[in-house]
XYZ file of C-alpha atoms in Angstrom:
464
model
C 104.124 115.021 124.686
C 103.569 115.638 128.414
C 100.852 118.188 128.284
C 97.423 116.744 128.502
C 95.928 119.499 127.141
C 97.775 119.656 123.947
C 97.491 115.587 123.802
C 93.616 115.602 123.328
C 93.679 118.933 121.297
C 95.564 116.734 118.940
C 94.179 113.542 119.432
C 90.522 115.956 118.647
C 91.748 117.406 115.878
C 92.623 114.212 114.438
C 89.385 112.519 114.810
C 87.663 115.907 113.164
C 90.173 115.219 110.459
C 89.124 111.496 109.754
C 86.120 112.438 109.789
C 85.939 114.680 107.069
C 87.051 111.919 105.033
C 83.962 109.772 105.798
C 81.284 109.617 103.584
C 77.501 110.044 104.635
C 76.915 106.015 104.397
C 79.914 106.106 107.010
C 78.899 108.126 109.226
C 75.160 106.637 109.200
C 76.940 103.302 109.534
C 78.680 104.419 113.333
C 75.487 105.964 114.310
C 73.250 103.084 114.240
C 72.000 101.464 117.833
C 72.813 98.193 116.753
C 76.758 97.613 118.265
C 77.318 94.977 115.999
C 76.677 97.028 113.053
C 79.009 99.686 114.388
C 81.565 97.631 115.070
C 81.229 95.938 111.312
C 81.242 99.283 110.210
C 84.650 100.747 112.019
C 86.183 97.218 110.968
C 85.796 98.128 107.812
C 86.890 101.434 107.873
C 90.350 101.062 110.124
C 91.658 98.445 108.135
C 93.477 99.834 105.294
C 95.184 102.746 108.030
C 95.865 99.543 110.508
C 97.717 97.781 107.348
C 99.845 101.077 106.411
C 100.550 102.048 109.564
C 101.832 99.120 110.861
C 104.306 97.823 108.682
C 106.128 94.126 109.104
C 110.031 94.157 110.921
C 112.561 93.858 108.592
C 114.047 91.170 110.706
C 110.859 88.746 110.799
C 110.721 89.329 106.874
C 114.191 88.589 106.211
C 114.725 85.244 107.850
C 111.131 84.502 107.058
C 111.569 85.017 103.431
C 115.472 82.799 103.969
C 113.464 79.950 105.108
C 110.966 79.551 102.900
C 112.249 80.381 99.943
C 115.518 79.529 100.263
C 115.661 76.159 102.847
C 111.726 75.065 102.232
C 111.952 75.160 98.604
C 115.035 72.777 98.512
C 113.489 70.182 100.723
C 111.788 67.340 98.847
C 109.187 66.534 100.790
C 108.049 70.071 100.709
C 108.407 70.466 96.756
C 106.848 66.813 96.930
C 103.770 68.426 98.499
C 103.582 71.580 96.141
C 103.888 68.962 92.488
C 100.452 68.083 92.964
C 99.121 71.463 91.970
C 100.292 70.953 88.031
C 104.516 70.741 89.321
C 103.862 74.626 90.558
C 107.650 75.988 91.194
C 108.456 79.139 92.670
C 111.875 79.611 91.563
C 111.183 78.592 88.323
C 108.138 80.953 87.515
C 109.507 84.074 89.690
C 112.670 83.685 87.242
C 110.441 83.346 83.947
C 108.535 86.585 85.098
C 111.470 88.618 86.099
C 114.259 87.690 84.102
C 116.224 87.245 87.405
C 116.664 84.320 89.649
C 114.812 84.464 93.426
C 117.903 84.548 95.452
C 119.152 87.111 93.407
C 115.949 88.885 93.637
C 115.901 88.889 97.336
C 119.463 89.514 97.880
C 119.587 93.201 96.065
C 116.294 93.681 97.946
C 117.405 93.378 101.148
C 120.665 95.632 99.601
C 118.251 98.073 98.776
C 116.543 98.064 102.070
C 120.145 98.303 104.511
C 121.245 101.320 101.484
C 118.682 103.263 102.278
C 118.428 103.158 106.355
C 121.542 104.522 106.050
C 119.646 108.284 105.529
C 119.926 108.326 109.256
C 122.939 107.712 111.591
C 122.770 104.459 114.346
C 121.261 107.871 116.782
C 118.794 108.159 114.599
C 119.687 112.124 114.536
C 122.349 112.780 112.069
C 121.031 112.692 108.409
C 123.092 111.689 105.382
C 120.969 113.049 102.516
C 123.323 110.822 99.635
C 121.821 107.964 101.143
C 117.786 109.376 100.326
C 118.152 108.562 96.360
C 119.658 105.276 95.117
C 121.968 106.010 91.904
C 122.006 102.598 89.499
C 125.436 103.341 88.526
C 126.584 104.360 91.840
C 124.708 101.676 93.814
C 126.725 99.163 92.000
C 130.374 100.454 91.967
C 133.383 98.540 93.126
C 130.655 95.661 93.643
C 130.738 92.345 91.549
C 127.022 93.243 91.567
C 125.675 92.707 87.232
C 124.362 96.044 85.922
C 121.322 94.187 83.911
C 120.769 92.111 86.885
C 120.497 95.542 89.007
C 118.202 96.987 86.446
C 115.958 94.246 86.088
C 115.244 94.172 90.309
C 114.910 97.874 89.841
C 112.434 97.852 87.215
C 110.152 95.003 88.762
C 109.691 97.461 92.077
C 109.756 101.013 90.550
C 107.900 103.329 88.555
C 108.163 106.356 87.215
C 106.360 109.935 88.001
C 104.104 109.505 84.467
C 103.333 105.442 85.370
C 102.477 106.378 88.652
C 100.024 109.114 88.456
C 98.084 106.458 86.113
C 98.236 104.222 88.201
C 96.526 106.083 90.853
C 94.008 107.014 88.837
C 93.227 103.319 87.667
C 92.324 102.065 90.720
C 89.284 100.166 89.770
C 86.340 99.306 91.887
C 87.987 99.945 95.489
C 87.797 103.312 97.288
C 91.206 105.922 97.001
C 91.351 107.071 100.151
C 91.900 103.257 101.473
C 93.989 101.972 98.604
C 97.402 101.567 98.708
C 98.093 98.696 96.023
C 99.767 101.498 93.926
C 102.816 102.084 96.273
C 103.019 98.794 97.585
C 103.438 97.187 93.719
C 106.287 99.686 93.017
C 107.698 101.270 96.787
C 110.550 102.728 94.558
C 109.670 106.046 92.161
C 112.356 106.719 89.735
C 112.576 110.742 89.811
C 115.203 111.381 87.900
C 116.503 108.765 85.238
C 118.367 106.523 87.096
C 117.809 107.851 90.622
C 115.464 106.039 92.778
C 113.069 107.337 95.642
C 111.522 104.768 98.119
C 108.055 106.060 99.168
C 108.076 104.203 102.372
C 110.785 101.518 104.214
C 107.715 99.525 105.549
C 106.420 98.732 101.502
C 109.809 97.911 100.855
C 110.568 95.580 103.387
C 106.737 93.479 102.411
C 108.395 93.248 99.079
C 110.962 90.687 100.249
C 108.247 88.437 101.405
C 104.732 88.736 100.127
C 106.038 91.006 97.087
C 107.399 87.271 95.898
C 103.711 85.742 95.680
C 102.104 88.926 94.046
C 105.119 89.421 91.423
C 104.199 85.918 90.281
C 100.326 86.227 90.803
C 100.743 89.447 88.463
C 102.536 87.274 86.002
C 100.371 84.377 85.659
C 97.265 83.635 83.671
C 94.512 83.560 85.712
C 93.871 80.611 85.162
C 97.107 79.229 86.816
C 96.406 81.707 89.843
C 95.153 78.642 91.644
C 97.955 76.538 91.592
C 100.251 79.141 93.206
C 97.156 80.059 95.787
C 97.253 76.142 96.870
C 101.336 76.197 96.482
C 101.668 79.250 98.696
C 99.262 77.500 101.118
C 101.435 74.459 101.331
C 104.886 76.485 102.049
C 103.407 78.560 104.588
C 102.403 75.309 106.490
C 105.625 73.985 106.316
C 107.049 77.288 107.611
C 104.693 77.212 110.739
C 105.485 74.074 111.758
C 109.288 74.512 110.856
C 109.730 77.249 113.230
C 107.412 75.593 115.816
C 109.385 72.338 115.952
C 112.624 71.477 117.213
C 112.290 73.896 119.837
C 112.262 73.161 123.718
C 109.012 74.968 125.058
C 108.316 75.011 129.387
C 105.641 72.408 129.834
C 104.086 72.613 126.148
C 104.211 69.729 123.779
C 103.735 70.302 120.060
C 103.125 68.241 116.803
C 103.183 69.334 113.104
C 100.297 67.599 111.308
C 98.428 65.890 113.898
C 96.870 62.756 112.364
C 93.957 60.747 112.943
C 94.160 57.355 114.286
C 93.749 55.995 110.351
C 96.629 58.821 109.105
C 94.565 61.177 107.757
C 95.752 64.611 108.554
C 93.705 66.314 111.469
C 94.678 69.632 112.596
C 97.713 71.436 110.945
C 99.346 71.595 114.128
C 98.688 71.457 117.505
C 100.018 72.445 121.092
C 98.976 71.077 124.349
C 99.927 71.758 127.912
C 98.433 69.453 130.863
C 95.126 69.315 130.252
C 94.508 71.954 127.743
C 94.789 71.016 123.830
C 95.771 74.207 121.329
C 94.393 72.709 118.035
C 95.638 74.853 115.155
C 94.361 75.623 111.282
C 96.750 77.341 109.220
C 95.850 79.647 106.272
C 97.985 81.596 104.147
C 96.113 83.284 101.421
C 95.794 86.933 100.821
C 92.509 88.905 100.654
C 91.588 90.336 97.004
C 92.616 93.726 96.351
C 88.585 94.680 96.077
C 87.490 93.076 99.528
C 90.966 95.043 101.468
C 90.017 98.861 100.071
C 86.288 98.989 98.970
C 85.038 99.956 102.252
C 81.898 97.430 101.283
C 81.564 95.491 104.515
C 79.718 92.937 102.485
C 82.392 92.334 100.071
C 84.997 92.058 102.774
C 82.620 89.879 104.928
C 82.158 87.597 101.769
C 86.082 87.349 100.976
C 86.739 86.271 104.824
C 83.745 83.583 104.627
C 85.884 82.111 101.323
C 89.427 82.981 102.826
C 89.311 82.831 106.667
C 86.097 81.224 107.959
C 86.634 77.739 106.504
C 89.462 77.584 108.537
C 86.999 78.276 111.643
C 84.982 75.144 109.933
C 87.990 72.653 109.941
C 88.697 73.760 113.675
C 85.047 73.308 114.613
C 84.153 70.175 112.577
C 87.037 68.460 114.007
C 86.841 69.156 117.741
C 83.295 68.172 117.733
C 84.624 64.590 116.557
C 87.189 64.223 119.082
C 85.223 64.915 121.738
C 82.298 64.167 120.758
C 79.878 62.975 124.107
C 78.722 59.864 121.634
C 81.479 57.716 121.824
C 80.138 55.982 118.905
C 80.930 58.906 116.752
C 83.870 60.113 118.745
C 87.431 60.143 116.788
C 90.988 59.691 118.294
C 94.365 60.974 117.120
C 97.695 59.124 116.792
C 100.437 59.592 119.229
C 98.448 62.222 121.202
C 96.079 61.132 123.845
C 92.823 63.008 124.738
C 91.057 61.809 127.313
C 92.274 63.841 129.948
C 91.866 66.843 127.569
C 89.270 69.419 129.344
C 90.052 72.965 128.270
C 90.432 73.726 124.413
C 92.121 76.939 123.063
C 91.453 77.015 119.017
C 94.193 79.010 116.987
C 93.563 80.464 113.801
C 97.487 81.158 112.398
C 97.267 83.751 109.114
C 99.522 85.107 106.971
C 97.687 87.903 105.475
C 98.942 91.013 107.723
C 95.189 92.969 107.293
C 93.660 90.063 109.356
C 95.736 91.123 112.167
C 93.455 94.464 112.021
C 90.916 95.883 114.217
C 88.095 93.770 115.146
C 89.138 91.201 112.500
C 89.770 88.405 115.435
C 86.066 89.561 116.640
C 83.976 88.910 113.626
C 85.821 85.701 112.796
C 85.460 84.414 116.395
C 81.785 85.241 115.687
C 81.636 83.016 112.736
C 83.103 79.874 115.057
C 81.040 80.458 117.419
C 78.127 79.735 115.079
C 80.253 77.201 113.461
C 80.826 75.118 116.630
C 78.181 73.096 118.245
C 79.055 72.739 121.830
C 75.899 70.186 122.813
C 77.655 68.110 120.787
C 80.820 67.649 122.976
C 81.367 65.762 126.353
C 80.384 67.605 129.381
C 83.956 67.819 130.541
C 85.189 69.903 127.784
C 84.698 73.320 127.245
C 86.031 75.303 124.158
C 87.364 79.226 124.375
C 87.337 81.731 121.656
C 88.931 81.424 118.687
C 92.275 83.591 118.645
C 93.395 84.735 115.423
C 97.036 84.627 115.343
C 99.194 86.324 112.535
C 102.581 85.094 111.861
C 104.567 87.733 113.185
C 103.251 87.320 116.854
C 103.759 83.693 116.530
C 107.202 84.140 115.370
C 107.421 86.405 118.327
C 105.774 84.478 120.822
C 107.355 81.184 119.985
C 111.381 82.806 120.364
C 109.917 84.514 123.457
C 108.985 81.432 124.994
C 111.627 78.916 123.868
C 114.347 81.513 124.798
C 112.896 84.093 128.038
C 110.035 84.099 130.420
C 107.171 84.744 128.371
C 104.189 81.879 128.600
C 103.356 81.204 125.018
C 100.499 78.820 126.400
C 99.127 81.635 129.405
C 99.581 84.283 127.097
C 96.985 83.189 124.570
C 94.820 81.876 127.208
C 94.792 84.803 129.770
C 93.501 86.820 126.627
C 90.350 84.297 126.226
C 89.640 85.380 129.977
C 89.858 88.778 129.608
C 88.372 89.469 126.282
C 86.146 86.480 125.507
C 84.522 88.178 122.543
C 88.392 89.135 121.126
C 87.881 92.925 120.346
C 91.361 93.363 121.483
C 94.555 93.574 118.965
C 96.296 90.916 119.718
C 100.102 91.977 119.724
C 98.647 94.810 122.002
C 97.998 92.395 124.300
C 100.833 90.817 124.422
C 103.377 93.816 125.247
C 101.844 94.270 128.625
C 103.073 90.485 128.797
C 105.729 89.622 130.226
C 108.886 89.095 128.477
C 106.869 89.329 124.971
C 109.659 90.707 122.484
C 112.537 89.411 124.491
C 115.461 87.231 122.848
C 115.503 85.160 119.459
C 116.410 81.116 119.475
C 119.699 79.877 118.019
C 118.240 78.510 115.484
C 116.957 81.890 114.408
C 120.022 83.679 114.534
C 121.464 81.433 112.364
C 119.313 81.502 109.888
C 120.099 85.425 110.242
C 123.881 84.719 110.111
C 123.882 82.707 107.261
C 121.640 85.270 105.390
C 123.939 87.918 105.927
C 126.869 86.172 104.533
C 124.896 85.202 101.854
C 124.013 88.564 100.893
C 127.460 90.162 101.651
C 129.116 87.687 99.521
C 126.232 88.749 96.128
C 126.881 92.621 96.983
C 130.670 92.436 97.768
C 132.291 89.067 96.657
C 133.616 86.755 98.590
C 137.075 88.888 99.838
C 134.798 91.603 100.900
């Protein structure tokens, strides 16, 4: 749109349309004199919109969801690490709740998913209308593909009209116009029997990653909740440092699991370049379904103090130690020296893609900043703001940098400069930088490869 005009006629007619979905608490909330409270307030309000309308990349999702359930799972020292929360398995319990194994799972998922971008051509302007619906009987033909295996996936991520209108109207103690649990359980509506609809391409593609952890929260007792909570936690680790290591960054060292100088795990992982340490926390959990879509700012301000701000604890708690100004009480790591350390950026990686939303990285920032007590480091350190970073941008950011011109280290640090109190989005941010977005590692791609022949092979046999 080139006229101006028409641009803020729309944008204005927009924002009159939000706003006669705000309630009179709302609006009371924005029009306080207190910025803090406004900005608490419009935090609160964006995120739900933020999380629909910007949906994950099919691409990140697919090798992301190859690694770690596919190659992580099969490692031992990874499953060694997962035993201690009562032998929690994810292959085993995902196939106990389903009826279908994970790999099979994800393979007709991402089937589904390449089916039905064929609705429009590779120029995006021809439409092929067979390709809207998916048929069960016709999905499957001249394919080795198992009819009850087909209607098993289908039935774990669709619903019918009747189911879903009660859904919608169960919703429980979070606010309508911001929840959208009922689509995202079931991003497939069966219209006719046998024909399937997919409400959006964005709630299908979070199925082949975090729909894995919720179709086996939703099948658990809650009291086993917690041992796939502190499973989860583990794998997503494992998968940060996995696609940090082996990987040849300009001028930036990393190490998975820093240790202290007895072997006690320090920092989950850490990056340093010259003089300036990246310590990194990483925390994989999901916000409750109550704190995402209430619209109570002190419910979602609770669930990030239990979810989120520990992390900015560890980070805190364990700079002040290694550089501490007492060098009685100051700590040392293994293998990584410190003493010429002077600049520190802290890194907060999540995996919960709400906490990439407006003003998220601001409020947590906040809580470090009350967390961290810098009298109680050396004079010649000095400690930025906290950057939030979820894993899609570091996915990005780390291929960008191993395999192009973009500065993984500059990036992250030119953003402390510029916004020191981190009320910017961060991926935002990072297109103006550049070479953010450009190329994907070898390693990647293979991962991609091999995915592809994988799933080729389960839809079409091997002679396909």
């Amino acid at each position: 749109m080139k006229d101006d005009g028409a641009r803020y006629a729309l944008g204005e007619a927009c924002l009159m349309m939000t706003d006669l979905m705000m309630t009179e608490e709302e609006r009371r909330s924005v029009k306080t004199c207190e910025t803090e409270n406004i900005a608490k307030a419009l935090m609160v309000q964006m995120l739900g919109p933020f999380e629909i309308q910007n949906p994950a990349s099919i691409q990140h999702v697919a090798y992301r969801a190859r690694i770690m359930f596919h190659d992580l799972l099969r490692k031992e020292p990874v499953a060694r690490r997962m035993r201690k929360y009562k032998g929690f398995d994810f292959e085993r319990e995902f196939c106990r709740i389903t009826g279908i194994s994970l790999h099979n799972w994800l393979t007709l998922m991402l089937g589904f998913h390449a089916y039905f971008v064929h609705y429009h051509d590779k120029n995006g302007t021809t439409r092929r209308p067979e390709f809207l619906t998916l048929d069960r009987i016709v999905f499957r033909k001249d394919t080795p593909i198992d009819q009850n295996e087909l209607d098993r996936v289908l039935n774990s991520v669709s619903t019918t009209v009747e189911d879903f209108k009660v859904a919608l109207q169960g919703t429980g103690p979070v606010d309508w116009r911001f929840d959208s649990v009922p689509f995202r359980n079931k991003p497939l509506i069966q219209l006719q029997p046998g024909k399937f609809h997919c409400f959006d391409l964005g709630l299908l593609v979070e199925k082949i990653h975090s729909g894995v952890y919720w179709t086996i929260h939703e099948g658990l007792p809650g009291a086993e909740r917690p041992n796939l909570s502190g499973a989860w936690g583990i794998l997503f680790e494992e998968y940060v440092n996995w696609f940090l290591g082996d990987r040849t960054f300009k001028d930036l060292l990393f190490w998975p699991f820093p240790k202290w100088s007895d072997g006690n795990e320090c920092f989950d992982g850490a990056l340093m370049r010259n003089s300036v340490l990246i310590p990194m926390e990483y925390k994989g959990g999901f916000l409750r379904r109550a704190a995402r879509y209430s619209g109570d700012r002190n419910l979602l301000e609770k669930e990030l103090q239990s979810k989120v701000v520990c992390g900015c604890k560890q980070l805190a708690r364990k700079i002040e130690r290694l550089f501490s100004r007492d060098r009685r009480t100051r700590r040392s790591l293994r293998d990584i020296p410190l003493e010429h350390v002077t600049r520190i950026v802290p890194v907060l990686v999540v995996q919960d893609h709400i906490l990439d939303g407006p003003l998220i990285n601001w409020h947590i920032n906040n809580r470090f900043n009350e967390i961290l007590d810098r009298s109680l480091l050396r004079t010649t350190v000095s400690v930025d703001a906290l950057t939030v970073v979820g894993v899609r941008e570091l996915e990005t950011m780390a291929d960008s940098a191993e395999m192009g011109i973009f500065d993984l280290f500059g990036g992250l640090q030119t953003r402390c400069y510029l916004d020191p109190e981190m009320r910017s989005n961060l991926h935002n941010f990072l297109l103006d930088r550049p070479g953010y977005g450009d190329g994907i590692s070898p390693r990647i791609r293979g991962v991609i490869d091999s995915l592809f022949d994988d799933v080729a092979e389960h839809l079409f046999g091997k002679h396909r």
